[in-house]
Tab-separated table of C-alpha atoms and ligand atoms in Angstrom:
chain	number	residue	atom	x	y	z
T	191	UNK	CA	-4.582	3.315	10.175
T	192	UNK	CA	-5.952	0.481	11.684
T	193	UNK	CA	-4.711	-1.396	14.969
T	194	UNK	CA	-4.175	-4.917	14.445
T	195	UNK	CA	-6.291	-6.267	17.160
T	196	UNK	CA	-7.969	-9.209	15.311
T	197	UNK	CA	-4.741	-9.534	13.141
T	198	UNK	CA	-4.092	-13.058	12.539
T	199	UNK	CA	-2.570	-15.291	9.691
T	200	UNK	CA	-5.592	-17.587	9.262
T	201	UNK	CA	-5.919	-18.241	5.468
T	202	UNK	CA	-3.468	-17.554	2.897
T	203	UNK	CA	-4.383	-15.187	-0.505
T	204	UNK	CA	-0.877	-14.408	-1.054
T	205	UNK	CA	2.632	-16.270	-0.871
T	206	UNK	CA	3.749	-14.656	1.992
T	207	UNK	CA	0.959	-15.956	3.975
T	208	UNK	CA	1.570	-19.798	5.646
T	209	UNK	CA	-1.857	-20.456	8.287
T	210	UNK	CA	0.218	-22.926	10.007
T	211	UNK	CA	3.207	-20.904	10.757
T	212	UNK	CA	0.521	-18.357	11.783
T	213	UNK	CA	1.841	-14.968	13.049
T	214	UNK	CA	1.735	-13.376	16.595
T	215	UNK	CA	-0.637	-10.626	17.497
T	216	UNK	CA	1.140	-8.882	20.451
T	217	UNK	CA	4.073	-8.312	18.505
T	218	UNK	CA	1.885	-7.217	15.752
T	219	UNK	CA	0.434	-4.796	17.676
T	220	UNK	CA	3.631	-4.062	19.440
T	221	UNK	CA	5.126	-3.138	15.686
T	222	UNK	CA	2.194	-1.762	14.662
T	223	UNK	CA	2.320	1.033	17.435
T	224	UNK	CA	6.010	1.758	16.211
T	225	UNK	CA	5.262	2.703	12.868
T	226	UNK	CA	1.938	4.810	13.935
T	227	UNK	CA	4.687	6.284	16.246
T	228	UNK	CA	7.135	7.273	13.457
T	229	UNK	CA	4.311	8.655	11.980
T	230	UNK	CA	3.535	10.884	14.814
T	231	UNK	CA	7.036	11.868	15.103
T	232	UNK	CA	7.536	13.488	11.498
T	233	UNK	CA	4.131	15.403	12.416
T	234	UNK	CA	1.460	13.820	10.238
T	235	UNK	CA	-1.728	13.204	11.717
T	236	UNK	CA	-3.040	9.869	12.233
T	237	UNK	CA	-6.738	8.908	12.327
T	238	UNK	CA	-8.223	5.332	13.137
T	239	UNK	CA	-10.740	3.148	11.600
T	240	UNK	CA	-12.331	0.491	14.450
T	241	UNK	CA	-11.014	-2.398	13.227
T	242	UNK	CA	-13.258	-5.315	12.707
T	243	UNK	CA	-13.723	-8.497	14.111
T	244	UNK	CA	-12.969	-11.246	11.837
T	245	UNK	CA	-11.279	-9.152	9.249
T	246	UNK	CA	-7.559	-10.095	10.439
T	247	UNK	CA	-6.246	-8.286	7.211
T	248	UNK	CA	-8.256	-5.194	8.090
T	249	UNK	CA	-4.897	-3.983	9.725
T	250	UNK	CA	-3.929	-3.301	5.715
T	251	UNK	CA	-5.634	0.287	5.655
T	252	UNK	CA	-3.489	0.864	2.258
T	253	UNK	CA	-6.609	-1.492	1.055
T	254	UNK	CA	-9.672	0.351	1.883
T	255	UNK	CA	-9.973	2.764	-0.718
T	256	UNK	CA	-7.817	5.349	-2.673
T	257	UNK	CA	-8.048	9.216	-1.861
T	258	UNK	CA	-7.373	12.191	-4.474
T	259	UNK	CA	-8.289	15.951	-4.260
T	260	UNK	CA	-10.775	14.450	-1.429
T	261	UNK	CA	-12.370	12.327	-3.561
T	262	UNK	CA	-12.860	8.884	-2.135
T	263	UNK	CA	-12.781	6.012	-4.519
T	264	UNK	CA	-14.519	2.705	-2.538
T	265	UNK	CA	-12.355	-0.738	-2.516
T	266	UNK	CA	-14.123	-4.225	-3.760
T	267	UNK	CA	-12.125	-6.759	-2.535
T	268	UNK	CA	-10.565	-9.612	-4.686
T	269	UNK	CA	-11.095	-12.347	-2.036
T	270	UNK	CA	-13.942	-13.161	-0.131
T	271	UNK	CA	-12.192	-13.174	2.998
T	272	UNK	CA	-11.655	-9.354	3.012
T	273	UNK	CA	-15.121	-8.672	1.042
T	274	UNK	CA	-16.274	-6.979	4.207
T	275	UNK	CA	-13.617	-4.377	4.459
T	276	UNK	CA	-14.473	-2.543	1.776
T	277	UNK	CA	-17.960	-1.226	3.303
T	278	UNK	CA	-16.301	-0.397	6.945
T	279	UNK	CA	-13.756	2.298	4.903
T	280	UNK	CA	-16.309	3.402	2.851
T	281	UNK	CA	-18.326	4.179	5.865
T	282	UNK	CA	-15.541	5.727	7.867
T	283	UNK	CA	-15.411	8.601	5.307
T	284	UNK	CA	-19.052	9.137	5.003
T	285	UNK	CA	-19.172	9.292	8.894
T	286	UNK	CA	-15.937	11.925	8.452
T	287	UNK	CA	-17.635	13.932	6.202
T	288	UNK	CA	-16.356	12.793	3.100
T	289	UNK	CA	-19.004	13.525	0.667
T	290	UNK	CA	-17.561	12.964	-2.509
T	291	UNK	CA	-17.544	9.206	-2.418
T	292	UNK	CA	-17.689	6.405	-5.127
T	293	UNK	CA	-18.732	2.897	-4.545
T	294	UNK	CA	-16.439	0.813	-6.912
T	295	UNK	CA	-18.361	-1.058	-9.740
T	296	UNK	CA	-15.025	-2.942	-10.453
T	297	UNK	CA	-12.647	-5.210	-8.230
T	298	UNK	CA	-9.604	-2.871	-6.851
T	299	UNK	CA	-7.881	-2.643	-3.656
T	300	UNK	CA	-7.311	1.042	-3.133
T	301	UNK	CA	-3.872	2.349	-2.287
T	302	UNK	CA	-2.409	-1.355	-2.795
T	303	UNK	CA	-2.594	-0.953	-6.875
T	304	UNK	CA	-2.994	2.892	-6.924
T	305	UNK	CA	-0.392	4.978	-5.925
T	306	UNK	CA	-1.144	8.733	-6.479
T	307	UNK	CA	1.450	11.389	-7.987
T	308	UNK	CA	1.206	14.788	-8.954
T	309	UNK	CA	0.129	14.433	-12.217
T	310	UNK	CA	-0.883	11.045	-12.907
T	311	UNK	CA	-1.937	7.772	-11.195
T	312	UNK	CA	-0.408	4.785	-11.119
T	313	UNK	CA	-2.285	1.713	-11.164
T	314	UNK	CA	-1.087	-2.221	-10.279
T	315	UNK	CA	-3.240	-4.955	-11.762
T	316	UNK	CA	-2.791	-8.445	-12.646
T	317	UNK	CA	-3.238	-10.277	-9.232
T	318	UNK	CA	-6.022	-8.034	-7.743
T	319	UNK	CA	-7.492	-4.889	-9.291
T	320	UNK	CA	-9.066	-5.490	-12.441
T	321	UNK	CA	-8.176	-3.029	-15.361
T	322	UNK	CA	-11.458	-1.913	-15.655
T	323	UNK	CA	-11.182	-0.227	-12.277
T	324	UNK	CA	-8.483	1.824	-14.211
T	325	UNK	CA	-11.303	3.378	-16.094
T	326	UNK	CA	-13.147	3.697	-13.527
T	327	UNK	CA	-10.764	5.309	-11.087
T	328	UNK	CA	-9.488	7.991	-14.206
T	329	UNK	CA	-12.985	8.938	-14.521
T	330	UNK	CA	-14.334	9.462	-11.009
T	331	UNK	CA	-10.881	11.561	-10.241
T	332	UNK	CA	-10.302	13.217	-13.429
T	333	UNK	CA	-6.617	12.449	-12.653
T	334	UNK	CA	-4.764	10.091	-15.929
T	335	UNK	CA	-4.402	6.391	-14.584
T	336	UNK	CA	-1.404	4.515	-16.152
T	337	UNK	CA	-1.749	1.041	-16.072
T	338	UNK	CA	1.148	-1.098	-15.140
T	339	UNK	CA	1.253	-5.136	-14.940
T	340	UNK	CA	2.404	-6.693	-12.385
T	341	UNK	CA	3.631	-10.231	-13.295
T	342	UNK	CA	5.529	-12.025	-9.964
T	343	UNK	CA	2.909	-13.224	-7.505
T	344	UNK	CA	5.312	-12.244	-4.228
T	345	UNK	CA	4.502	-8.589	-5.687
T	346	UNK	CA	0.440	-8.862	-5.946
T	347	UNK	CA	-0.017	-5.661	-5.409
T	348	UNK	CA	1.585	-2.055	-6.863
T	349	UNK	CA	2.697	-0.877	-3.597
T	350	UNK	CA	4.498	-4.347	-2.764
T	351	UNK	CA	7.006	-3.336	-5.864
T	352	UNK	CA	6.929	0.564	-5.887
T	353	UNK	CA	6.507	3.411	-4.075
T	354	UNK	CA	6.329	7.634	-5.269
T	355	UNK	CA	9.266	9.430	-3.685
T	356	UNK	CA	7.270	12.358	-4.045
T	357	UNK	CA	4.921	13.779	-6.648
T	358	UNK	CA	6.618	13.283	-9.558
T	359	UNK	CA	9.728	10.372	-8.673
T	360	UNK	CA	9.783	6.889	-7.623
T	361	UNK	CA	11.751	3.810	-6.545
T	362	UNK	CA	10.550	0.755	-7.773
T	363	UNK	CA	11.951	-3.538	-8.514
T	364	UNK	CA	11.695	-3.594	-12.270
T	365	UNK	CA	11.109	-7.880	-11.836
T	366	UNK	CA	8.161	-7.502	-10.272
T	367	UNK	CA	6.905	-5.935	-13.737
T	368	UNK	CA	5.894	-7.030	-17.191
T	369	UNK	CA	8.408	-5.845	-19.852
T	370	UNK	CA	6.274	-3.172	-21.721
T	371	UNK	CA	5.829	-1.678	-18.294
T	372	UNK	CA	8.739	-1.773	-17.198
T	373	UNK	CA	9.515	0.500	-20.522
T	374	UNK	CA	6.850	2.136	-19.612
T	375	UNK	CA	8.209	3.418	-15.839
T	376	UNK	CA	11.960	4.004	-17.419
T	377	UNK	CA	10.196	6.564	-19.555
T	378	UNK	CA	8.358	7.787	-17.212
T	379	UNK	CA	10.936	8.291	-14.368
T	380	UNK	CA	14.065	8.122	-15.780
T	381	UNK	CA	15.620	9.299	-12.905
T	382	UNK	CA	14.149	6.709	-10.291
T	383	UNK	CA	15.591	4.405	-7.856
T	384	UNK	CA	16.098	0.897	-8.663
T	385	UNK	CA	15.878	-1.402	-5.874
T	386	UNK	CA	17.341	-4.920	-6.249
T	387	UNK	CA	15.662	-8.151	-5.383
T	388	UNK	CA	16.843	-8.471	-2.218
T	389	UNK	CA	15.316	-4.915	-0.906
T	390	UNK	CA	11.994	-6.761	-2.460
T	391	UNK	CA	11.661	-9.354	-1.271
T	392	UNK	CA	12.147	-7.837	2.686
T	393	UNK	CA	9.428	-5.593	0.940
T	394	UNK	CA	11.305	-2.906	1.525
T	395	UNK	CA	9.344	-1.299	-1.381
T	396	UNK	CA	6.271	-0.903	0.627
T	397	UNK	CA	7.374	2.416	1.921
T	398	UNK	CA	6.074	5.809	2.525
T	399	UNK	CA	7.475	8.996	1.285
T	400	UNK	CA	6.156	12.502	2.628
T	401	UNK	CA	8.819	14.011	-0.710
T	402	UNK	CA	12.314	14.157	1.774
T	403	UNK	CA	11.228	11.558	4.605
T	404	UNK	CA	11.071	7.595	3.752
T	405	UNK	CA	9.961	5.488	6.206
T	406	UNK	CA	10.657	1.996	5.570
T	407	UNK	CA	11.185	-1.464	6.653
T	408	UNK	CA	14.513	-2.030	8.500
T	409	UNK	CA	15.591	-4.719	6.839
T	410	UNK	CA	15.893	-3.043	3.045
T	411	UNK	CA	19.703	-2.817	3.646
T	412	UNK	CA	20.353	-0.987	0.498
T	413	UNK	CA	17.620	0.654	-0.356
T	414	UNK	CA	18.183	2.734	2.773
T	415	UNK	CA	21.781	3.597	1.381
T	416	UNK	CA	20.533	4.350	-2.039
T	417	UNK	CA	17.568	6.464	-1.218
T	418	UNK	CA	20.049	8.628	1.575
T	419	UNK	CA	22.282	9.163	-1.448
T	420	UNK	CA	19.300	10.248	-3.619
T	421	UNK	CA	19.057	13.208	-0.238
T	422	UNK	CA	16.249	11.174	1.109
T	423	UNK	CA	15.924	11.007	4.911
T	424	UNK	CA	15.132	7.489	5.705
T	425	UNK	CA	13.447	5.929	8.884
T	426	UNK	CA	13.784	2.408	9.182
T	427	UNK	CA	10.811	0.317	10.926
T	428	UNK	CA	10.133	-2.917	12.033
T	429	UNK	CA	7.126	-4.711	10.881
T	430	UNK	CA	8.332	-8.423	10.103
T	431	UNK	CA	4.934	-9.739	12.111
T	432	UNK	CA	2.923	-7.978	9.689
T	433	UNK	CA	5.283	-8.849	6.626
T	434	UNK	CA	4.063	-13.148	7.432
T	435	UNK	CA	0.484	-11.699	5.996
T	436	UNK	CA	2.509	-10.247	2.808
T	437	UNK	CA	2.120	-6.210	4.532
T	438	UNK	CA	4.684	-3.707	5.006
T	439	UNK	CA	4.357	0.136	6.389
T	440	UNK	CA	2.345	1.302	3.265
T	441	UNK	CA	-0.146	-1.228	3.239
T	442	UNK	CA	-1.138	-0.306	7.125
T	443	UNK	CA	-1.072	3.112	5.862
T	444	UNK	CA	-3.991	4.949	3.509
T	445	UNK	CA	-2.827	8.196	2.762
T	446	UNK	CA	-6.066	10.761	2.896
T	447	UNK	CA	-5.004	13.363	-0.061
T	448	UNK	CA	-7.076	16.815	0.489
E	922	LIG	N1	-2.854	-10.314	3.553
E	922	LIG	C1	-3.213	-9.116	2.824
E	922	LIG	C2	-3.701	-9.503	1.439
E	922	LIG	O1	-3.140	-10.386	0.856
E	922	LIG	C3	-2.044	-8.189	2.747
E	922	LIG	C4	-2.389	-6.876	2.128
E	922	LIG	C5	-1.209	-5.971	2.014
E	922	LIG	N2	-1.582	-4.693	1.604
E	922	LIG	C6	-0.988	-3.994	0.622
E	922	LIG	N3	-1.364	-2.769	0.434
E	922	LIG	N4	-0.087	-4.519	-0.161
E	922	LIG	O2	-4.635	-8.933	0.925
């Protein structure tokens, strides 16, 4: 994770983001602390990248690059603005002894368009990670990358409009998708969750799963209900500072799979 100490809403690459309404930093950070919290809680370990002046999005670790079997797979950034990101995660892995480590030939975003499942990767584009990165992910991990498009801009990025349950379900808002792939994810997980609009668009979607444990934001009303009658423990969080830069608890979150 990152701390949002330079987090700001200073330019706007998505339509949650409005530079004149701006966003404040202490609650930010105040949020921010609550999530890494709930994190600590359930017992996972959390490590910290430095963040970055002048990278306010920084904050969105989800971003910096995407992590299977230990392999690291490097972000390039869509937008200039966040260009610089993708070189401070890449080096906080080298400098963590992460030796298996690819610098990305191809525009992708890490864990915002590729969300990792037991047997198979699932990969956003259509806003920000080009589909060559696809090929390019499948073949550095030897893991199969299914590509889904994403077609609403509100949901630019995978994780804004799904999330894995665990390694082999997931919940996901089926408008947020073209309509081969949404055939595509109702063959694939027959058995998921469907969240509604509403649960979207608080991005309550942007969650994090451990396989029995959801945390989430607080406002995804039914979601919560739906998931706890799927068995799912949930714990709600509030992040509505972050969500004025278009980021819920998965995108300050990268998930380091051994
Ligand atoms: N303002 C950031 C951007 O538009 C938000 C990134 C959110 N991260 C995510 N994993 N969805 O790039």
């Amino acid at each position: 994770m990152c701390r949002p100490d330079y987090f700001a809403v200073e330019y706007a690459i998505n339509p949650w983001m409005d530079p004149e309404a701006g966003a404040d930093r202490e609650v930010a950070i105040r949020q921010w602390e609550g999530l890494k919290s709930a994190y600590e809680e359930l017992g996972h370990r959390v490590s910290l990248i430095d963040p970055v002046e002048g990278l306010p999005d920084m904050v969105f670790a989800a971003n910096g690059a995407l992590v299977v079997g230990g392999r690291v797979y490097g972000a390039r950034f869509t937008h200039r603005e966040r260009a610089a990101e993708g070189p401070a995660y890449l080096k906080w892995f080298t400098d963590n002894g992460y030796d298996r480590v690819h610098e990305a030939a191809f525009t992708n975003e890490g864990e915002g368009d590729f969300l990792t499942l037991d047997h198979v990767v699932l990969a956003g584009t259509g806003f920000r990670t080009d589909i060559t990165a696809h090929k390019e992910a499948q073949e550095f991990l030897g893991r199969p990358v299914v590509t889904l498009q994403l077609v609403d801009p509100r949901f630019y990025h995978l994780d804004t409009a799904l999330f894995p349950l665990n390694g082999h379900n997931v919940a996901y808002f089926p408008g947020a998708f073209s309509a081969g792939s949404q055939e595509v994810l109702e063959s694939l997980f027959p058995d998921a969750v469907i969240a509604d609009e509403d649960d979207a668009t608080v991005l309550g979607l942007n969650a994090v799963s451990d396989g029995t444990r959801v945390v989430i934001n607080a406002e995804a009303a039914n979601l919560q209900l739906e998931l706890k009658r799927h068995g799912f423990e949930v714990i709600p969080v509030e992040l509505s500072e972050l969500r004025k830069a278009g980021g819920g608890p998965k995108c300050c979150t990268l998930e380091i799979r051994g």
